[in-house]
mmCIF file of N, CA and C in Angstrom:
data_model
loop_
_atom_site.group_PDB
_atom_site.id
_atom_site.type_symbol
_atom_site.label_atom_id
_atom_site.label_comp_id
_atom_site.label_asym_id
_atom_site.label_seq_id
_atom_site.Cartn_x
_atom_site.Cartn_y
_atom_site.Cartn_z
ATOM 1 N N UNK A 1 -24.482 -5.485 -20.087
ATOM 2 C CA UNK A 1 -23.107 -5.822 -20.355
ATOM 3 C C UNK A 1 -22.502 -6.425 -19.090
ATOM 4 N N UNK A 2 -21.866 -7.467 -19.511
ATOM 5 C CA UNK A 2 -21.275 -7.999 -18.065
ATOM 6 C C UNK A 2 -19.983 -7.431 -18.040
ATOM 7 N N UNK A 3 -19.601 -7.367 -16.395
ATOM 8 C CA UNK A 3 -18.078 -6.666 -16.155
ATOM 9 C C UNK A 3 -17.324 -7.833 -15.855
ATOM 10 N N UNK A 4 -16.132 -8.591 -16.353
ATOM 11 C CA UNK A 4 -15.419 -8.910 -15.761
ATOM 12 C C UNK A 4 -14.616 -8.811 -14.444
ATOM 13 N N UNK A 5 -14.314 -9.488 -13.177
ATOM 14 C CA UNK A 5 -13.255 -8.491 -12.138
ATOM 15 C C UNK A 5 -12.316 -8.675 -12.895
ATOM 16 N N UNK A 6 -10.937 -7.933 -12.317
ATOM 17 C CA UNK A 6 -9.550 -7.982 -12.627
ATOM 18 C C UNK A 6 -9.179 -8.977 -11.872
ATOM 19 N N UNK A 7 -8.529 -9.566 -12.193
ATOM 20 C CA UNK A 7 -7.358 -11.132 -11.637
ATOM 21 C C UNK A 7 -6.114 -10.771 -10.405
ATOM 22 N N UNK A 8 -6.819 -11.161 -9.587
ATOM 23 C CA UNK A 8 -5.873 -10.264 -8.421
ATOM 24 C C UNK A 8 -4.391 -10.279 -8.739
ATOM 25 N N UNK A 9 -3.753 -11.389 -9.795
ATOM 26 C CA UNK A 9 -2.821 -11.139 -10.139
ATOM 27 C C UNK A 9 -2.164 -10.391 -11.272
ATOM 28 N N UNK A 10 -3.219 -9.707 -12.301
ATOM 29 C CA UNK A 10 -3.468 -9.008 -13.084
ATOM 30 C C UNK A 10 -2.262 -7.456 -12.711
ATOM 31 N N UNK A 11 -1.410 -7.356 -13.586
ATOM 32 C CA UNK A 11 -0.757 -5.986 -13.448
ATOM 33 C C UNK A 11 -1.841 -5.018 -12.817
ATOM 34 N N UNK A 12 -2.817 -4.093 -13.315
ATOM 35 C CA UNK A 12 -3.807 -3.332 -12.977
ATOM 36 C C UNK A 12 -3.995 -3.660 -11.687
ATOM 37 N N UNK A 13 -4.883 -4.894 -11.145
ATOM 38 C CA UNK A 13 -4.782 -5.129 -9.677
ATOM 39 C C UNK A 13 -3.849 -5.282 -9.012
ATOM 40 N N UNK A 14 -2.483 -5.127 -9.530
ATOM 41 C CA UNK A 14 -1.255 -5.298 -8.436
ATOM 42 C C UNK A 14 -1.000 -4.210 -8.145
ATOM 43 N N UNK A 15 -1.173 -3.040 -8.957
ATOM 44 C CA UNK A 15 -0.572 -1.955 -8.850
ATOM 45 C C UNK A 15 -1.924 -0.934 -8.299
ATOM 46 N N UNK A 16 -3.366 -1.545 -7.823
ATOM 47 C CA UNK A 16 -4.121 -0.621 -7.231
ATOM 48 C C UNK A 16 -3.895 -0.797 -5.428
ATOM 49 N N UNK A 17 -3.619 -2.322 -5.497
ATOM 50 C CA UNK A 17 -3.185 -3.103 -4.214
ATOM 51 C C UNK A 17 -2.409 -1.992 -3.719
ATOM 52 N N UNK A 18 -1.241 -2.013 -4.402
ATOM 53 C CA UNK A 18 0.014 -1.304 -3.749
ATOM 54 C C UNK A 18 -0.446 0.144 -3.590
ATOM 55 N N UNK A 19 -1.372 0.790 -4.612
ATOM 56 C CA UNK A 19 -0.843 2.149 -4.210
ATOM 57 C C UNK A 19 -2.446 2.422 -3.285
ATOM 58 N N UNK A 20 -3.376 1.178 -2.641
ATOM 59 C CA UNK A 20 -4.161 1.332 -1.346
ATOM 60 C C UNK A 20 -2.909 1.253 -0.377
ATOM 61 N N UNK A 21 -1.614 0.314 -0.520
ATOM 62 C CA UNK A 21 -0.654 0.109 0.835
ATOM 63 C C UNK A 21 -0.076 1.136 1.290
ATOM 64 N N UNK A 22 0.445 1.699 0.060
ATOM 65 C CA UNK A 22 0.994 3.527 -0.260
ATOM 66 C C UNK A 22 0.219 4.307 1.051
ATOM 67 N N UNK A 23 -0.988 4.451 0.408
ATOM 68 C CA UNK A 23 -2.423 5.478 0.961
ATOM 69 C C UNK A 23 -2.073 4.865 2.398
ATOM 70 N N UNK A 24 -2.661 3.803 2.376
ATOM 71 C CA UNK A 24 -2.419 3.491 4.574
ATOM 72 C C UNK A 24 -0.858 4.231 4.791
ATOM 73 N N UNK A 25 0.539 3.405 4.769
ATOM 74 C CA UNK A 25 1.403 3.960 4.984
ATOM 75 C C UNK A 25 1.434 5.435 4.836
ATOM 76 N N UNK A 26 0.929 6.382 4.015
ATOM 77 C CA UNK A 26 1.257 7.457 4.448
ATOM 78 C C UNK A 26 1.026 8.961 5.062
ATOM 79 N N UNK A 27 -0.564 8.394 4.987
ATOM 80 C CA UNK A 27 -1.682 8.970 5.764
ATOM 81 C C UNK A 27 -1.766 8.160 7.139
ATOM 82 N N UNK A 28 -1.027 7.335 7.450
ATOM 83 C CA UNK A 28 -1.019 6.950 8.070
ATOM 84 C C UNK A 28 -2.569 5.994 9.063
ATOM 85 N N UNK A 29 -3.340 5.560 7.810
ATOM 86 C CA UNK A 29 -4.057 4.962 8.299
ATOM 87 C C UNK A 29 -4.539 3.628 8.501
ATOM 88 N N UNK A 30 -5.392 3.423 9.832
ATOM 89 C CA UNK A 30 -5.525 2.103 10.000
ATOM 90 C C UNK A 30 -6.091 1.320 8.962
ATOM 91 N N UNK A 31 -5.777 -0.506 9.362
ATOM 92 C CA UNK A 31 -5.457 -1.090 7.977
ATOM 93 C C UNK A 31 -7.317 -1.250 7.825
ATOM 94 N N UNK A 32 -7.795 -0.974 8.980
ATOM 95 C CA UNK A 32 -9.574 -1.319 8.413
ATOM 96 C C UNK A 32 -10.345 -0.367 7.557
ATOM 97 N N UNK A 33 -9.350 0.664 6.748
ATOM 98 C CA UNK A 33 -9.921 1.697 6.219
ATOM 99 C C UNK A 33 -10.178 0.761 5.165
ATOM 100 N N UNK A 34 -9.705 -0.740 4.791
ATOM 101 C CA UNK A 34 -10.185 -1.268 3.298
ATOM 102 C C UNK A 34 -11.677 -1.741 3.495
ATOM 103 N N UNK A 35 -12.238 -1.400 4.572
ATOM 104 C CA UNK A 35 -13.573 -2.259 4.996
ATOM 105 C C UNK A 35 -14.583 -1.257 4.924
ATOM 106 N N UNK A 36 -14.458 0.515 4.882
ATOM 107 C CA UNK A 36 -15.273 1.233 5.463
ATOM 108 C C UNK A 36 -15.896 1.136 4.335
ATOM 109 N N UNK A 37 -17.689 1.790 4.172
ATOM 110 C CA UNK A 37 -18.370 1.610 2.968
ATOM 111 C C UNK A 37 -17.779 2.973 2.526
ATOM 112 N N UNK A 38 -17.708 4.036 2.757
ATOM 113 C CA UNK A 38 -17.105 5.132 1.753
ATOM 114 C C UNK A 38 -15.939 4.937 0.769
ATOM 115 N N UNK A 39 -15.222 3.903 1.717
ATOM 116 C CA UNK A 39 -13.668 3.827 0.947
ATOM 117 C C UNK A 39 -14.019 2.864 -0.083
ATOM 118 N N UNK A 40 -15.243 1.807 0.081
ATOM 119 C CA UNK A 40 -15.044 0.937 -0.668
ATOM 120 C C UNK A 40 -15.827 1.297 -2.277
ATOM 121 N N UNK A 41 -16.841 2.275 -1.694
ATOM 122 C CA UNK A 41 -17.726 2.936 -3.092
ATOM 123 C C UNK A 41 -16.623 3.622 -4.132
ATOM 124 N N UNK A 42 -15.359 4.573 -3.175
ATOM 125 C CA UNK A 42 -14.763 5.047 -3.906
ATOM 126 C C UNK A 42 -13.864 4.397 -4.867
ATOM 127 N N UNK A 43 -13.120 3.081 -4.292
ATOM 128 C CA UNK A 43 -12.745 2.423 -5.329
ATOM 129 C C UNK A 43 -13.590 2.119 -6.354
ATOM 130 N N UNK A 44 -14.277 1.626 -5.645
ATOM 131 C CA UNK A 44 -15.932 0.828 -6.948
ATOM 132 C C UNK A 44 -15.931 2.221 -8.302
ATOM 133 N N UNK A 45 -15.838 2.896 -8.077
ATOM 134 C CA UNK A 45 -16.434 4.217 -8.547
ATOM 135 C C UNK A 45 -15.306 4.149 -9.562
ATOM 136 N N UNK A 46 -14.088 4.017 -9.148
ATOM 137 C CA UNK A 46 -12.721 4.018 -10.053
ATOM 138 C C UNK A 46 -12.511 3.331 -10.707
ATOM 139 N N UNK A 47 -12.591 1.888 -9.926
ATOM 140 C CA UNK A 47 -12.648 0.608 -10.947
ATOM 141 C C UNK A 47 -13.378 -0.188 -10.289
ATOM 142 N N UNK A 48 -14.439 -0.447 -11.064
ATOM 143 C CA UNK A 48 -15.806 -1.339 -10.777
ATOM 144 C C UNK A 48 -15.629 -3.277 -10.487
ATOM 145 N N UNK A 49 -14.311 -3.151 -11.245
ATOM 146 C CA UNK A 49 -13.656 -4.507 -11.779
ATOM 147 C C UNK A 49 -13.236 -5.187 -10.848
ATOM 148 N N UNK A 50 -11.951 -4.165 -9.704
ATOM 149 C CA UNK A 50 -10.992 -4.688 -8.791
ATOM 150 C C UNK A 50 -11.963 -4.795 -7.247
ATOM 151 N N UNK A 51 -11.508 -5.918 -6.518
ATOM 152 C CA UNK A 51 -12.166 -6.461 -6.000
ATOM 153 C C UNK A 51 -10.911 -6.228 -4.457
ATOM 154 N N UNK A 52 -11.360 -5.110 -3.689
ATOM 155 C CA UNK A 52 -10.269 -4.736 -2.477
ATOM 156 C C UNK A 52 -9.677 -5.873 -1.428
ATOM 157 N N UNK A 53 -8.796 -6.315 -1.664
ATOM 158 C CA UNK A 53 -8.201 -7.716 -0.795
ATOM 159 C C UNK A 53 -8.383 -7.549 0.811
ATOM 160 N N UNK A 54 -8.776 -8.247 1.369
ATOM 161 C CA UNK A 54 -9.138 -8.362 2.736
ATOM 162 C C UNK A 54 -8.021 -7.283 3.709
ATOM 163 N N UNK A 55 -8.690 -6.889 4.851
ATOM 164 C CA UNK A 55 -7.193 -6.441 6.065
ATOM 165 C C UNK A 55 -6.544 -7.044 6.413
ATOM 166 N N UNK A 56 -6.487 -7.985 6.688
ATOM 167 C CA UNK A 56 -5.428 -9.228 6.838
ATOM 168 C C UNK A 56 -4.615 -9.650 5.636
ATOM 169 N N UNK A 57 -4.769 -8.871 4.735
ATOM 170 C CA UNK A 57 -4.132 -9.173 3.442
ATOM 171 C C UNK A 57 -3.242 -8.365 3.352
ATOM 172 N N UNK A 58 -3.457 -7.426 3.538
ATOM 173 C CA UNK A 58 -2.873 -6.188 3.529
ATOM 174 C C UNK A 58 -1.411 -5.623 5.035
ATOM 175 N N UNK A 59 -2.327 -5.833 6.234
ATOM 176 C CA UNK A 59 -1.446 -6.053 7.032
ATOM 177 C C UNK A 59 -0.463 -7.162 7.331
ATOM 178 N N UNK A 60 -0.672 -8.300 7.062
ATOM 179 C CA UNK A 60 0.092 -9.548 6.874
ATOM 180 C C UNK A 60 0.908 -10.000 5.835
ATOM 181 N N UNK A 61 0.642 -9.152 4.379
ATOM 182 C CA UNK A 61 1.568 -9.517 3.308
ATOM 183 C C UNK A 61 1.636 -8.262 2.046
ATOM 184 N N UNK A 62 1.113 -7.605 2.032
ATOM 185 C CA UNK A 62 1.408 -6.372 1.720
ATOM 186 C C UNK A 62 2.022 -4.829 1.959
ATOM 187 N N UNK A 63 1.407 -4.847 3.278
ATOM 188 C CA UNK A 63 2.863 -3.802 4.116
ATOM 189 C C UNK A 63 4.009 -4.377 3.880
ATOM 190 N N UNK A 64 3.999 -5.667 5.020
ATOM 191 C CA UNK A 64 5.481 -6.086 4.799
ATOM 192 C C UNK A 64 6.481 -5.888 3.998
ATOM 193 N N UNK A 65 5.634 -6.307 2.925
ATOM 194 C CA UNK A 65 6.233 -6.561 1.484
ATOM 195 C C UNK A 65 6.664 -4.621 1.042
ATOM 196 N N UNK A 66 6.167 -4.194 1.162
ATOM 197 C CA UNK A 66 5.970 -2.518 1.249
ATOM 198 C C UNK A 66 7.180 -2.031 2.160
ATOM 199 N N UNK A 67 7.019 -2.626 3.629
ATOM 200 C CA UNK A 67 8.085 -2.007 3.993
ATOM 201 C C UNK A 67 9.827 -2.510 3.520
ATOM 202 N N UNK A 68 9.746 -4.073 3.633
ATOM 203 C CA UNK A 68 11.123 -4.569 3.051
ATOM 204 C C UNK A 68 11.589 -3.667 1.724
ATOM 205 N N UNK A 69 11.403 -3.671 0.894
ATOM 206 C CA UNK A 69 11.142 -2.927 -0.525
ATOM 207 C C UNK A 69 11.789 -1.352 -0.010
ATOM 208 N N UNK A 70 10.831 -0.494 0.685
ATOM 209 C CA UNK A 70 11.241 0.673 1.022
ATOM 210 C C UNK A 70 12.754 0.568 1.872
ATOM 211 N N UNK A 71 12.950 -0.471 2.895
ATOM 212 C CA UNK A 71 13.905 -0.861 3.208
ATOM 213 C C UNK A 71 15.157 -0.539 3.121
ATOM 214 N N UNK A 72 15.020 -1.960 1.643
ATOM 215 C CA UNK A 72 16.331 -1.751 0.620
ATOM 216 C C UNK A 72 16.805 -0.886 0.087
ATOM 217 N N UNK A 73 15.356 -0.492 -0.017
ATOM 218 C CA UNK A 73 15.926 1.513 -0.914
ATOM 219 C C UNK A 73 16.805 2.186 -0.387
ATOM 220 N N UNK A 74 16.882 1.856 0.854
ATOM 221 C CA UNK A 74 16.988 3.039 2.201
ATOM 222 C C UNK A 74 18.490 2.782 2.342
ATOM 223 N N UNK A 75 18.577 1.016 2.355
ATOM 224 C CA UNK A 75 19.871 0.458 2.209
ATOM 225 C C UNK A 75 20.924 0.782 1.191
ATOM 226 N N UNK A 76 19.925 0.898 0.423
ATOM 227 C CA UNK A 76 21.080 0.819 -1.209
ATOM 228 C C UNK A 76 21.612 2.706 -1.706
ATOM 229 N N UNK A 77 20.599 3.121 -0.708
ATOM 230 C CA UNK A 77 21.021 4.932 -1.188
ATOM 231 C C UNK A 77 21.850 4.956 -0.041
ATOM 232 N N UNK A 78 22.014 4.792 1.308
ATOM 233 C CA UNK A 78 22.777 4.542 2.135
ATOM 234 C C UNK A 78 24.436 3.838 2.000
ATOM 235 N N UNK A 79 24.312 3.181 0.933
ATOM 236 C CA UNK A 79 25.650 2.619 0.464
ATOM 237 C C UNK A 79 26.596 3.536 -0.250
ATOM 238 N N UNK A 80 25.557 4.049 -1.244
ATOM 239 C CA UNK A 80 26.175 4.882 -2.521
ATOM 240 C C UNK A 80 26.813 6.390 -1.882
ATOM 241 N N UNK A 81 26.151 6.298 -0.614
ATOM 242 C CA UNK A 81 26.518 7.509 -0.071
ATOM 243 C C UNK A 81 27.863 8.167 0.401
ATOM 244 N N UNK A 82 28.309 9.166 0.357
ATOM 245 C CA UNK A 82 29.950 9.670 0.410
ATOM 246 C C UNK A 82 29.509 10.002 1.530
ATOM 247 N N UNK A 83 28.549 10.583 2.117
ATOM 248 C CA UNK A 83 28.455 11.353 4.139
ATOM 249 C C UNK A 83 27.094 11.375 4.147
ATOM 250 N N UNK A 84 26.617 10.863 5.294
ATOM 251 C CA UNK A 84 25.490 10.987 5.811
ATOM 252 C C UNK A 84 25.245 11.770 7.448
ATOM 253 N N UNK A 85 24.219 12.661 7.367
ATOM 254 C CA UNK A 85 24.476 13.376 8.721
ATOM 255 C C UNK A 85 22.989 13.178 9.495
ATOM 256 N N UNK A 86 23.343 12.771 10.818
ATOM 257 C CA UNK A 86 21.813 12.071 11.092
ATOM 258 C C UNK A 86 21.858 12.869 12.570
ATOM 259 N N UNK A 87 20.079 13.266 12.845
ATOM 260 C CA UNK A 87 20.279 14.312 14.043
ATOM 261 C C UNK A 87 19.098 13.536 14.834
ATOM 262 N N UNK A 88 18.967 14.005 15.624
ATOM 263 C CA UNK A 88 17.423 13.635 16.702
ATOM 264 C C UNK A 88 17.776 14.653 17.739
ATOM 265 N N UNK A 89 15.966 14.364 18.073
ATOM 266 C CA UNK A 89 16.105 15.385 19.081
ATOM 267 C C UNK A 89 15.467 15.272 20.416
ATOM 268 N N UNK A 90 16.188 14.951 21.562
ATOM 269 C CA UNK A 90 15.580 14.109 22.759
ATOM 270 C C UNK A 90 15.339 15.154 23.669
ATOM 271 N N UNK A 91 14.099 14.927 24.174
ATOM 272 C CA UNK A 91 13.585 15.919 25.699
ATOM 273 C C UNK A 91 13.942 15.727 26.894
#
């Protein structure tokens, strides 16, 4: 049986893209984890179809895109807001 890939522009592949950008951002890991052979079997394993977009893909137009997005969020709950109380803590 032949497998088709998924169409990198394909809903399914947009939304595995993003939630590999997710995984870096919040494990905080480097962007060459899309290259290692473990990481890449494990996708394979999930979906045989989707085809993992380069590190330079990812760091150059997918974070970005990831962080602007989170951004706005940040912006737009920040608006709606009646008080915001913001602390830090310096040594």
């Amino acid at each position: 049986m032949f497998c088709q890939n998924l169409g990198r522009n394909s809903a399914r592949a947009k939304n595995i893209t993003v939630t590999i950008a997710k995984f870096i951002r919040k494990d905080m890991r480097p962007y060459n984890v899309v290259e290692n052979p473990g990481f890449c079997e494990l996708i394979q394993t999930l979906e045989p179809r989707y085809q993992i977009p380069s590190r330079p893909h990812f760091s150059e137009k997918v974070i970005p895109e990831l962080y602007e997005s989170t951004k706005n969020d940040v912006k737009m709950s920040l608006s709606k807001a009646e008080r915001v109380a913001m602390m830090t803590d310096v040594w």
